[in-house]
CSV table of C-alpha atoms and ligand atoms in Angstrom, one decimal:
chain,number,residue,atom,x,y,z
A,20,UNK,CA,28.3,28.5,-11.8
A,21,UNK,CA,26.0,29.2,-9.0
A,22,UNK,CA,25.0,32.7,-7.0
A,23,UNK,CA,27.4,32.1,-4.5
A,24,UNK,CA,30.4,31.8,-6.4
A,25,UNK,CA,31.3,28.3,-4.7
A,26,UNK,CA,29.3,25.9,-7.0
A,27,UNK,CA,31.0,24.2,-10.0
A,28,UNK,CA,29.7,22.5,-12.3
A,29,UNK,CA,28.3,18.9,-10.9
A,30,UNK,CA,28.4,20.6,-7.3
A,31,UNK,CA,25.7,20.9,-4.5
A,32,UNK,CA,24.1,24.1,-5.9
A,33,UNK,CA,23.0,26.8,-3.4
A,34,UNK,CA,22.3,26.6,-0.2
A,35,UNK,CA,19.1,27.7,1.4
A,36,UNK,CA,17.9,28.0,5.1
A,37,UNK,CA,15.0,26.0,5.9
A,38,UNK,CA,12.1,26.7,8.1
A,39,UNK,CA,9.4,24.3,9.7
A,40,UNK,CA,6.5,24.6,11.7
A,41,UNK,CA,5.9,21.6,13.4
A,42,UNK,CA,1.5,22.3,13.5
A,43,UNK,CA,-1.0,25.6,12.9
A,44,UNK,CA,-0.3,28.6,14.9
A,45,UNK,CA,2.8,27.7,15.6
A,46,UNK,CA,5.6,29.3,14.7
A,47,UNK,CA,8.3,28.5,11.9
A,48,UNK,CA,11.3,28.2,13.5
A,49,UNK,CA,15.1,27.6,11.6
A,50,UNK,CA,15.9,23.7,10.8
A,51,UNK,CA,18.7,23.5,9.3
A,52,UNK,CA,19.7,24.3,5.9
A,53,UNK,CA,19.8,22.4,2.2
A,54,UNK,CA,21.4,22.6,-1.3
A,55,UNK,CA,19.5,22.7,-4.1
A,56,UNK,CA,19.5,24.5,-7.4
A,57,UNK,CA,15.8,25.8,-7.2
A,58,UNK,CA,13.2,26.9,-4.7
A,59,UNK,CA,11.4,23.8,-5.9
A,60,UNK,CA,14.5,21.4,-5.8
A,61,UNK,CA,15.0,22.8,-1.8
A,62,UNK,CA,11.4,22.3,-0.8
A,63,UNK,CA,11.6,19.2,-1.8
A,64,UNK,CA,14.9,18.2,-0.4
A,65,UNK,CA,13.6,20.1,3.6
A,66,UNK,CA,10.8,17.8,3.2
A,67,UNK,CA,13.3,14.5,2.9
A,68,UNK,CA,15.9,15.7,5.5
A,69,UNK,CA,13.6,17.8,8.1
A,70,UNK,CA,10.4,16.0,8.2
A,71,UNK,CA,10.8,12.1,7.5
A,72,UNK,CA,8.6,11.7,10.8
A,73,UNK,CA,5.5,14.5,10.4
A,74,UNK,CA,7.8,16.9,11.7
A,75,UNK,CA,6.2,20.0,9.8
A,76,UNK,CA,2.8,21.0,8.3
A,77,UNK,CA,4.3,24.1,6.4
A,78,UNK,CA,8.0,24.4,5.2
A,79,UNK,CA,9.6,27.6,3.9
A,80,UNK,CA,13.1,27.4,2.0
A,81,UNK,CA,15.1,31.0,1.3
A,82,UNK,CA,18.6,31.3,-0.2
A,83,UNK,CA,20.9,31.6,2.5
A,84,UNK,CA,22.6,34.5,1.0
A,85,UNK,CA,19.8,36.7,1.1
A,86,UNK,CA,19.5,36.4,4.9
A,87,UNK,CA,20.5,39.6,6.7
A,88,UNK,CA,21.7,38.9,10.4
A,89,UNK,CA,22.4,41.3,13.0
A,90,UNK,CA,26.0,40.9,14.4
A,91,UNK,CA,27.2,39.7,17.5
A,92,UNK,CA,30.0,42.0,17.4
A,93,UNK,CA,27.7,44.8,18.0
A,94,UNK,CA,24.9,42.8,19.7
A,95,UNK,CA,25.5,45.6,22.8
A,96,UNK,CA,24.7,48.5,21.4
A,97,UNK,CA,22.3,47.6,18.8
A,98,UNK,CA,20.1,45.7,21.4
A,99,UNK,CA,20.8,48.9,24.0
A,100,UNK,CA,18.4,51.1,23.4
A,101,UNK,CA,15.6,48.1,24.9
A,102,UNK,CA,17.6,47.5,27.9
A,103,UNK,CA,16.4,51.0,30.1
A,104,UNK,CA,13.2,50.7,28.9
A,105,UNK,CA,11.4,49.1,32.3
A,106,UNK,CA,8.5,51.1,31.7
A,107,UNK,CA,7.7,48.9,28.7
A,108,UNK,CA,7.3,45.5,31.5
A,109,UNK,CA,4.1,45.6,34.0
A,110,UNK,CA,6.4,45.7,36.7
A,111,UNK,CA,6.5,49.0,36.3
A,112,UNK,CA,3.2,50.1,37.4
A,113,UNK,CA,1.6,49.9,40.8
A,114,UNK,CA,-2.2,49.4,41.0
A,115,UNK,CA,-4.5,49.1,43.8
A,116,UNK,CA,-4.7,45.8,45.2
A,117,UNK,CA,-8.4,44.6,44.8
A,118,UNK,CA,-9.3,41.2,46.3
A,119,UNK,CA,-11.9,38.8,44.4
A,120,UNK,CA,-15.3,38.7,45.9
A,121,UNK,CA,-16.9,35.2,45.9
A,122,UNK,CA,-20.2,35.5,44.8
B,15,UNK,CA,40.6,43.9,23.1
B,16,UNK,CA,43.7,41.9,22.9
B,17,UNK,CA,43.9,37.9,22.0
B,18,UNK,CA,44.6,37.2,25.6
B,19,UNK,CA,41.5,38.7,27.0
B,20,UNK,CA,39.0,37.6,24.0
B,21,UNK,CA,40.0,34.2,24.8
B,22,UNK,CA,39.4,34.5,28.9
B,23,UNK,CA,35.7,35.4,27.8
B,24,UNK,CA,35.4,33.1,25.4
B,25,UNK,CA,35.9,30.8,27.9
B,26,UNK,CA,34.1,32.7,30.8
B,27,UNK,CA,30.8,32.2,28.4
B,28,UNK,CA,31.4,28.6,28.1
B,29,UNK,CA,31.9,28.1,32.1
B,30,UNK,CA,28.8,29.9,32.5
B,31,UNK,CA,27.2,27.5,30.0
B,32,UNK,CA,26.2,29.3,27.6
B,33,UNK,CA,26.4,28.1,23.9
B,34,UNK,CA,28.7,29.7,20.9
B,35,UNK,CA,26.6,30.2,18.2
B,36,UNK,CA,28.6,31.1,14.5
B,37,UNK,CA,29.4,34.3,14.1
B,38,UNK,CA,30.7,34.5,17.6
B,39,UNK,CA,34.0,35.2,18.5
B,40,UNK,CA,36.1,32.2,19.3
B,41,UNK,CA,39.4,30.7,19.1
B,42,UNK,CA,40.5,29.9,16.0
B,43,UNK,CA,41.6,26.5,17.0
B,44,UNK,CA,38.0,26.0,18.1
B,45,UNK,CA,36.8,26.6,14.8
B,46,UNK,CA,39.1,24.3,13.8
B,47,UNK,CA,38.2,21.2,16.0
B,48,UNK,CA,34.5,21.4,15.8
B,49,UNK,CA,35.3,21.8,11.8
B,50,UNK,CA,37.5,18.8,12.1
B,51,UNK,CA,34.4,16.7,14.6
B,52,UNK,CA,31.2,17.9,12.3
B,53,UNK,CA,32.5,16.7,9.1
B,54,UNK,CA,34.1,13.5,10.3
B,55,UNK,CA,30.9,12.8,11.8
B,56,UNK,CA,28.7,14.1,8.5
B,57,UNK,CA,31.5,11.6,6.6
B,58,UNK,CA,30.7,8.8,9.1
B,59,UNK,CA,27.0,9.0,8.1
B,60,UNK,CA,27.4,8.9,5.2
B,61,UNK,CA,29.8,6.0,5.0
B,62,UNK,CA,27.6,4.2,7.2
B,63,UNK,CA,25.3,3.4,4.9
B,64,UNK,CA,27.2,1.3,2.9
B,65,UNK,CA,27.5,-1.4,5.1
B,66,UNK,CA,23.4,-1.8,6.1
B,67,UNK,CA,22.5,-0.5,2.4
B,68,UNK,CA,24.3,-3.9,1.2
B,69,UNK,CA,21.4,-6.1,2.9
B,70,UNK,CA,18.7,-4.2,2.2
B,71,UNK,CA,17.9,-6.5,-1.1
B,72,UNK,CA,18.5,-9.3,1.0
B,73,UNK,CA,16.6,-8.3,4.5
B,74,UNK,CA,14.3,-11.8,5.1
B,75,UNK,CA,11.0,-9.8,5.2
B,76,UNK,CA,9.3,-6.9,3.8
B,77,UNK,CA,9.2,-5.5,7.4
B,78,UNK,CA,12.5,-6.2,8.2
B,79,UNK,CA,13.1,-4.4,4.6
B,80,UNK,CA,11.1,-1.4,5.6
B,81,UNK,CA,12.9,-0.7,8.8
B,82,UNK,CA,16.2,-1.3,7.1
B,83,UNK,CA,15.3,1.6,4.6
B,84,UNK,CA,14.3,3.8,7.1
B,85,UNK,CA,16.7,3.2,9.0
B,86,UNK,CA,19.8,4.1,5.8
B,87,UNK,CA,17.5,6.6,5.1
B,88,UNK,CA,17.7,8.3,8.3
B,89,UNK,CA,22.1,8.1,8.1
B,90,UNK,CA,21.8,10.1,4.6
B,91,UNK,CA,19.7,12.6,6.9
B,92,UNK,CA,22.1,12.5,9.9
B,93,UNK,CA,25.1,13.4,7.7
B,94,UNK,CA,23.1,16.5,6.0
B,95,UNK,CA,22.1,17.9,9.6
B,96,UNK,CA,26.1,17.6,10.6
B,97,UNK,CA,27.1,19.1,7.0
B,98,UNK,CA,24.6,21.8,7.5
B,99,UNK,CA,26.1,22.5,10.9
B,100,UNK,CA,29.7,22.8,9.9
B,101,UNK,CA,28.7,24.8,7.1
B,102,UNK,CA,27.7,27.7,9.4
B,103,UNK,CA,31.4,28.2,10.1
B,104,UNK,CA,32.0,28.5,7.0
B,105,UNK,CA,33.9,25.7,5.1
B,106,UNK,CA,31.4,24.5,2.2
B,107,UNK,CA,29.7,21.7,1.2
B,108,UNK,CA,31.9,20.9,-2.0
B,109,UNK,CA,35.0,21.5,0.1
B,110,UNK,CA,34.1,19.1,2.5
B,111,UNK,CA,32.9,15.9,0.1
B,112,UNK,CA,36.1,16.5,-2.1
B,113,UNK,CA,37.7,15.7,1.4
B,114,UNK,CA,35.7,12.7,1.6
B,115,UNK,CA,36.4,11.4,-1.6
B,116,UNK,CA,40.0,12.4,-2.0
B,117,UNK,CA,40.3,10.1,1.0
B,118,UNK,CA,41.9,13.4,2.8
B,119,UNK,CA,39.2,13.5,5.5
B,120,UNK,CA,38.3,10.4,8.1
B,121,UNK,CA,35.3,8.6,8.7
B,122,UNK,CA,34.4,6.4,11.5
B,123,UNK,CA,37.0,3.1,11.4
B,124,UNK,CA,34.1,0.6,12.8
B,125,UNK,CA,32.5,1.1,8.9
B,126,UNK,CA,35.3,-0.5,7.4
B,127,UNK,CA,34.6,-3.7,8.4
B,128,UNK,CA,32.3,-5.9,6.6
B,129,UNK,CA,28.9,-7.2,6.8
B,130,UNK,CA,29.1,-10.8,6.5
B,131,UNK,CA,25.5,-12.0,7.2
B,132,UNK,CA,22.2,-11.1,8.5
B,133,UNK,CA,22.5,-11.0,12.3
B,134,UNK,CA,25.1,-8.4,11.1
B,135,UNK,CA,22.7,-6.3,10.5
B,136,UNK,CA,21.0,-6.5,13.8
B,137,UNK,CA,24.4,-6.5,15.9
B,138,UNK,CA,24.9,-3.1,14.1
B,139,UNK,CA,21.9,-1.3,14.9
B,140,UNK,CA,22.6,-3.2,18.6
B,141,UNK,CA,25.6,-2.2,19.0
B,142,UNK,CA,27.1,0.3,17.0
B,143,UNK,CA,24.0,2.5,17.0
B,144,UNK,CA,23.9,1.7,20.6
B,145,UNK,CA,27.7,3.3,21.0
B,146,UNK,CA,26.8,6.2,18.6
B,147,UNK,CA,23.6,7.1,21.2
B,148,UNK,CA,25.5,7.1,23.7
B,149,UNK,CA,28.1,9.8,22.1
B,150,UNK,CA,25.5,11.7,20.4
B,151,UNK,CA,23.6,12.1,23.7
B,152,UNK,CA,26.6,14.0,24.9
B,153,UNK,CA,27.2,15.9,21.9
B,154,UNK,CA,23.5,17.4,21.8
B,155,UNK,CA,24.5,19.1,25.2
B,156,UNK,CA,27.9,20.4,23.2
B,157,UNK,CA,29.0,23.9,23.6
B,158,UNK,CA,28.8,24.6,19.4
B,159,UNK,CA,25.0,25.3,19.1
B,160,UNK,CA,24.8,24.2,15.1
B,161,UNK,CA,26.2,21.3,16.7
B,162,UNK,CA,24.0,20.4,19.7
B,163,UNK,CA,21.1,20.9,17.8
B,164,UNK,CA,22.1,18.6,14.9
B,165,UNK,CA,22.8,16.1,17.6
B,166,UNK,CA,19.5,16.4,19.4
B,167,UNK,CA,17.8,15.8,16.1
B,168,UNK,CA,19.7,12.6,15.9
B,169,UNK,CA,19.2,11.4,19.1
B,170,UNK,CA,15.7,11.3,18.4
B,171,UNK,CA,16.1,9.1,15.6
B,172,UNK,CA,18.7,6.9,17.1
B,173,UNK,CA,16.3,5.1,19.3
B,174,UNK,CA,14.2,3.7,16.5
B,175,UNK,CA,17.6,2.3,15.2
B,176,UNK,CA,18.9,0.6,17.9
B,177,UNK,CA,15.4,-1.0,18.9
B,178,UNK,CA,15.3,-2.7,15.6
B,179,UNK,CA,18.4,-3.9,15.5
B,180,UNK,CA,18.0,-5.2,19.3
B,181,UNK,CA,14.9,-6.7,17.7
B,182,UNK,CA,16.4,-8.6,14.8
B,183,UNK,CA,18.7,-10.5,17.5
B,184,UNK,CA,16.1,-11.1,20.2
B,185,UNK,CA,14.3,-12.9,17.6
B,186,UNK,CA,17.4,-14.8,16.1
B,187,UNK,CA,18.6,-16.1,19.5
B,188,UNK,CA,14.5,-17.3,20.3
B,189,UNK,CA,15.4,-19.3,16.8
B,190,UNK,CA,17.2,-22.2,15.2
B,191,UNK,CA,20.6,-23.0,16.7
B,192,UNK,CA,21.8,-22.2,13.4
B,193,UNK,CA,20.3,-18.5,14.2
B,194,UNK,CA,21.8,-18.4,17.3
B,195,UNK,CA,25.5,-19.2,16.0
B,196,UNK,CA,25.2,-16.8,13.5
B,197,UNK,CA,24.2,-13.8,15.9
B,198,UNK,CA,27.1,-15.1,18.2
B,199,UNK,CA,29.4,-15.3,15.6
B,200,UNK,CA,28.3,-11.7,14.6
B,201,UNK,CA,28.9,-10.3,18.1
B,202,UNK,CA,32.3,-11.6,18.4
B,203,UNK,CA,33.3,-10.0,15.4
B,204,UNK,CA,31.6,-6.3,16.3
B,205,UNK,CA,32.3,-6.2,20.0
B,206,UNK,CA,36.0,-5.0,20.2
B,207,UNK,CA,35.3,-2.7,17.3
B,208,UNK,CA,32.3,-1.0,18.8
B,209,UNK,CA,34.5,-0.3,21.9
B,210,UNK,CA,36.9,1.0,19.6
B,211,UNK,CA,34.3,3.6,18.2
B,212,UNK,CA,35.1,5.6,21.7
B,213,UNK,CA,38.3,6.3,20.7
B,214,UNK,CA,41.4,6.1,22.6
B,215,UNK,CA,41.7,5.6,26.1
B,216,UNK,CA,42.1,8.5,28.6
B,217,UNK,CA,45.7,8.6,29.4
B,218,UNK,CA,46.0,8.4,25.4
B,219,UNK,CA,44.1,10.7,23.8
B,220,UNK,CA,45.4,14.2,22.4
B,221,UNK,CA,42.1,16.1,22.1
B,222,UNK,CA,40.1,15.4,24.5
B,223,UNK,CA,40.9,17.5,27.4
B,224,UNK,CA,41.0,20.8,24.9
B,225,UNK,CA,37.3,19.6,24.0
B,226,UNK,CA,36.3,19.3,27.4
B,227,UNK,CA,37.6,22.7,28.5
B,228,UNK,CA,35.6,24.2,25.6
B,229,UNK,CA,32.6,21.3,26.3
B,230,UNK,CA,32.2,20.7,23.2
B,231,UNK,CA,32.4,17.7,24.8
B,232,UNK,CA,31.6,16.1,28.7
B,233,UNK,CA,32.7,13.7,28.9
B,234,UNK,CA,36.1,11.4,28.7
B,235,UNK,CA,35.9,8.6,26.0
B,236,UNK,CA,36.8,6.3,28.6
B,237,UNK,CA,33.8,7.3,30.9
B,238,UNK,CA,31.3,7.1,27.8
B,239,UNK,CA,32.7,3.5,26.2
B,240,UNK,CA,32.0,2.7,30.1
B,241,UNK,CA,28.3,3.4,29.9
B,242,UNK,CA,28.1,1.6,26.7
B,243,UNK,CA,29.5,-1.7,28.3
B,244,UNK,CA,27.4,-1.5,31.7
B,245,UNK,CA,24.3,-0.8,29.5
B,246,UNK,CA,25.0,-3.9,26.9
B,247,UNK,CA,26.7,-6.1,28.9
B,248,UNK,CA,23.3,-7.2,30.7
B,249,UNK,CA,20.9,-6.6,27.4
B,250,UNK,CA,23.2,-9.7,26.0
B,251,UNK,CA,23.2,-11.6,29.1
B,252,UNK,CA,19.8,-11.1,28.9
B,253,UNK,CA,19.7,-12.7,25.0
B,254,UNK,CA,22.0,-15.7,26.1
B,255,UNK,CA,24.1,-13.6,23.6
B,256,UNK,CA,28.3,-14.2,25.5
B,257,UNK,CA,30.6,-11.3,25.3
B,258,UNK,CA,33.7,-12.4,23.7
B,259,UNK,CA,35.8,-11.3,26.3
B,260,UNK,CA,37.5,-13.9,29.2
B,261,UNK,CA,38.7,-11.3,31.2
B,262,UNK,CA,35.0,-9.5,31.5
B,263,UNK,CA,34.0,-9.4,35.2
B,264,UNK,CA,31.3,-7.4,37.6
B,265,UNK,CA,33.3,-5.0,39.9
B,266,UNK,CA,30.4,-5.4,42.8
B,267,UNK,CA,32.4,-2.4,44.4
B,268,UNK,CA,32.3,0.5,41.7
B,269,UNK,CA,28.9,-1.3,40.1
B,270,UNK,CA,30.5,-1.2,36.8
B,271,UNK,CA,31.5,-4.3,34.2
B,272,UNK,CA,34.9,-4.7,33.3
B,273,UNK,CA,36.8,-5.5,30.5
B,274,UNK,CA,40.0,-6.7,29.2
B,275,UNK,CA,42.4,-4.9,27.3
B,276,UNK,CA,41.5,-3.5,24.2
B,277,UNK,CA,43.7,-4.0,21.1
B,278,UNK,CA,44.6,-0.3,20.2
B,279,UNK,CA,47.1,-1.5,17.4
B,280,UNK,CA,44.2,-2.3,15.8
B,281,UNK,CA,42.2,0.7,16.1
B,282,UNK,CA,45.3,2.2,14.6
B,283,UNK,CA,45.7,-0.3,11.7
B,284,UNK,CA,42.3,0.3,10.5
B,285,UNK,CA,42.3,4.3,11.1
B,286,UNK,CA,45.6,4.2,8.6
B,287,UNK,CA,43.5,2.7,6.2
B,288,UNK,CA,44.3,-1.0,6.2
B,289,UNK,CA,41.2,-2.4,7.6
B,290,UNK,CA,39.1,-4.9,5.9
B,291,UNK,CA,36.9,-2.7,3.8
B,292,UNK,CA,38.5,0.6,3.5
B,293,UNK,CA,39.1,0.7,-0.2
B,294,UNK,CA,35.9,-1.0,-1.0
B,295,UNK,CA,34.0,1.7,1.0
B,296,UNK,CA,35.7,4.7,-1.1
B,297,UNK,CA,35.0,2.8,-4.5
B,298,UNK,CA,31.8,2.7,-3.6
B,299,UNK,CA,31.3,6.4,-2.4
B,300,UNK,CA,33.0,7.9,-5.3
B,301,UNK,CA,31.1,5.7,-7.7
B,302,UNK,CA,27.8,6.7,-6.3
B,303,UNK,CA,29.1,10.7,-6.7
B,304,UNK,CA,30.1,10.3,-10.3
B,305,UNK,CA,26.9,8.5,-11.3
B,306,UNK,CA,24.8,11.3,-9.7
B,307,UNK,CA,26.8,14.0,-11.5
B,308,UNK,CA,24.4,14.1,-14.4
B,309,UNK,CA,21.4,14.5,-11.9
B,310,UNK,CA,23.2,17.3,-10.1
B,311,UNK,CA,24.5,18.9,-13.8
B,312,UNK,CA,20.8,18.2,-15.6
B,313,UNK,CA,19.3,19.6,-12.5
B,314,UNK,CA,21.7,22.9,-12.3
B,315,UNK,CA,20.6,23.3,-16.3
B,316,UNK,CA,17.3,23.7,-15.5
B,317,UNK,CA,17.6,25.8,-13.0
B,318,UNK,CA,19.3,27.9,-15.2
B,319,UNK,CA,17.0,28.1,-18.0
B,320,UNK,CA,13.7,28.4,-15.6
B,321,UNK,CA,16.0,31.7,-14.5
B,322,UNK,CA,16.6,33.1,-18.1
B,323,UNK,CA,12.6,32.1,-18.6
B,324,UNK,CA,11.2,34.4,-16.0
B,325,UNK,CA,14.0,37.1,-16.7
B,326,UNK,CA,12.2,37.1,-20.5
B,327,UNK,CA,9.1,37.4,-19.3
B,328,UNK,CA,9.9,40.3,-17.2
C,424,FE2,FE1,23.2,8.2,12.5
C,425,FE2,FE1,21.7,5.3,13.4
């Protein structure tokens, strides 16, 4: 029986969300997800399904169940307190204009 | 908020383009349909190996061999992106292969039929990857973001499918007459099929407008199987490659090829399960599941054990 109470025996083992950055200094941004029944097992199985083609440089697998998401339900109010906040954007401030000399 | 409303912004959001990501609200007939699409698409995948994977011992060069792998390869992908994408609403993984195999769930009709020879092969990355480009191309645009981005990854694999296949028969018909027969032969048996793959015409099929309200999808199957014939129709002209269909004709008004009627009874004959290779293609699925059942069993063990390892340790 696996974590997330779904798995039988023989089954598709855990799932696990799967991360890629496609080179350095990029970011790693969400692919897709995998089953596996170890960390090892799903790193291997990203690199088959989500880089065949030098897709990534760096993968990072984590159980899918430990992934806490905020909830659209609520996605008003917990994303409210940013929205009056204009004095956090440059537009806010006015500065002198100076124009570039050419030298 | 009552059901009424919830549903007029449900569909506001979509008329504004925006895309409905999991967790959203939406209708639960929604959840139901894209459910219903991402699976028999993962299934399709999946199934769609079978056919290629039975020449790849057989492919007449290494590099014919090598593309053919990639290629299968590539299908076993395309069905993990789609299962991946209807798992986010939900329905799992084990749930949806004991579909497959229980023969409860569908799978595209055009893999029931069997590959008889090489130029086969060819005509299928031609043509039936050329039809699945054309829907998948649509579908990455789709309303469902899970499944506009599985899509998009697909398309870009697709092309590399369809080129070699294109490639196999452009080098056939430049061969022996003997070549050329057989990649002839092998387009008169795929062409009505392939069309088939679009589903049901306009005036006939239940689904679609729901789908294109939501747009999950954009367009009708009639419009898309269109693009696919205006597209192929000149590639085989091109080829010397005839399309077995007498009633085919250039409408020099609308700029569009036309064809002749399509056999639905057919479509239907094969969707119930009495095509060619339906039971052959379920042997062979759930044959390949039960022989990997020690992997996936010998595999969960020692997952186990590493787990009661590092607990000691601790
Ligand atoms: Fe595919
Ligand atoms: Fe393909």
């Amino acid at each position: 029986m696996g974590e997330n109470g779904i798995n039988r025996k023989g089954g598709e083992g855990r799932m696990w969300e799967v991360f890629t950055q496609k080179k350095t200094g990029d970011p790693h941004e969400h692919a897709g997800n995998v089953h596996a029944h170890d960390a090892e097992m799903a790193l291997q199985h990203a690199r088959d399904v989500y880089s065949r083609r030098n897709e990534a440089v760096s993968i990072w697998v984590v159980p899918s169940d430990q992934i806490t998401a905020s909830s659209p339900d609520d996605a008003g109010p917990f994303f409210d307190p940013a929205e009056d906040k204009i004095f956090r954007h440059p537009q806010f401030y006015k500065v002198p204009h100076v124009s570039k000399k050419r030298r | 908020m009552d059901e009424q409303q919830k549903l007029q912004e449900f569909q506001d959001r979509i008329d504004a383009g925006e895309k409905i990501e999991p967790k959203d609200w939406m209708p639960e007939r929604f959840r139901k349909q894209l459910v219903r699409m991402m699976s028999q698409h993962a299934h399709s995948e999946i199934i769609g190996m079978l056919p290629e994977g039975n020449w790849i011992t057989r492919a007449p060069s290494l590099r014919r061999k090598l593309a053919l792998l990639a290629k299968v390869q590539d299908e076993a992908g395309h069905g993990l992106y789609l299962y991946s994408g209807a798992e986010t609403l939900g329905v799992s993984r084990d749930e949806m292969i004991d579909d497959l195999l229980s023969g409860k769930a569908k799978y595209s009709n055009i893999f029931n039929y069997p590959t008889q020879t090489w130029a086969d092969i060819g005509v299928i990355g031609w043509l039936v990857d050329g039809a699945a480009i054309v829907n998948q191309t649509m579908l990455a645009k789709s309303s469902f973001g899970p499944y506009a981005r599985a899509n998009l990854r697909i398309c870009k694999e697709e092309s590399f499918h369809r080129k070699q296949g294109h490639e196999i028969i452009a080098t056939m018909m430049k061969g022996t007459p003997a070549q050329r027969k057989m990649v002839q032969d092998a387009v008169n048996r795929w062409w009505w099929p392939t069309l088939m793959m679009f589903g049901p015409p306009d005036d006939n099929s239940p689904n679609s407008n729901e789908l294109i309200r939501w747009k999950v999808k954009t367009k009708t199957n009639d419009e898309l199987r269109q693009s696919f014939i205006d597209r192929t129709v000149e590639e085989a002209h091109d080829m010397g490659i005839e399309i077995p269909d007498p009633d085919l004709r250039y409408n020099e008004e609308t700029k569009h090829w036309e064809i002749g009627e399509i056999n639905f009874d057919e479509l239907y004959r094969v969707v119930t399960g009495n095509g060619p290779m339906n039971k052959k293609r379920m042997a062979a699925r759930r044959k390949a599941h039960e022989e990997g059942r020690w992997v996936r069993e010998a595999a969960e063990a020692y997952a186990e054990k590493q787990k009661l390892k590092e607990k000691k340790a601790s």
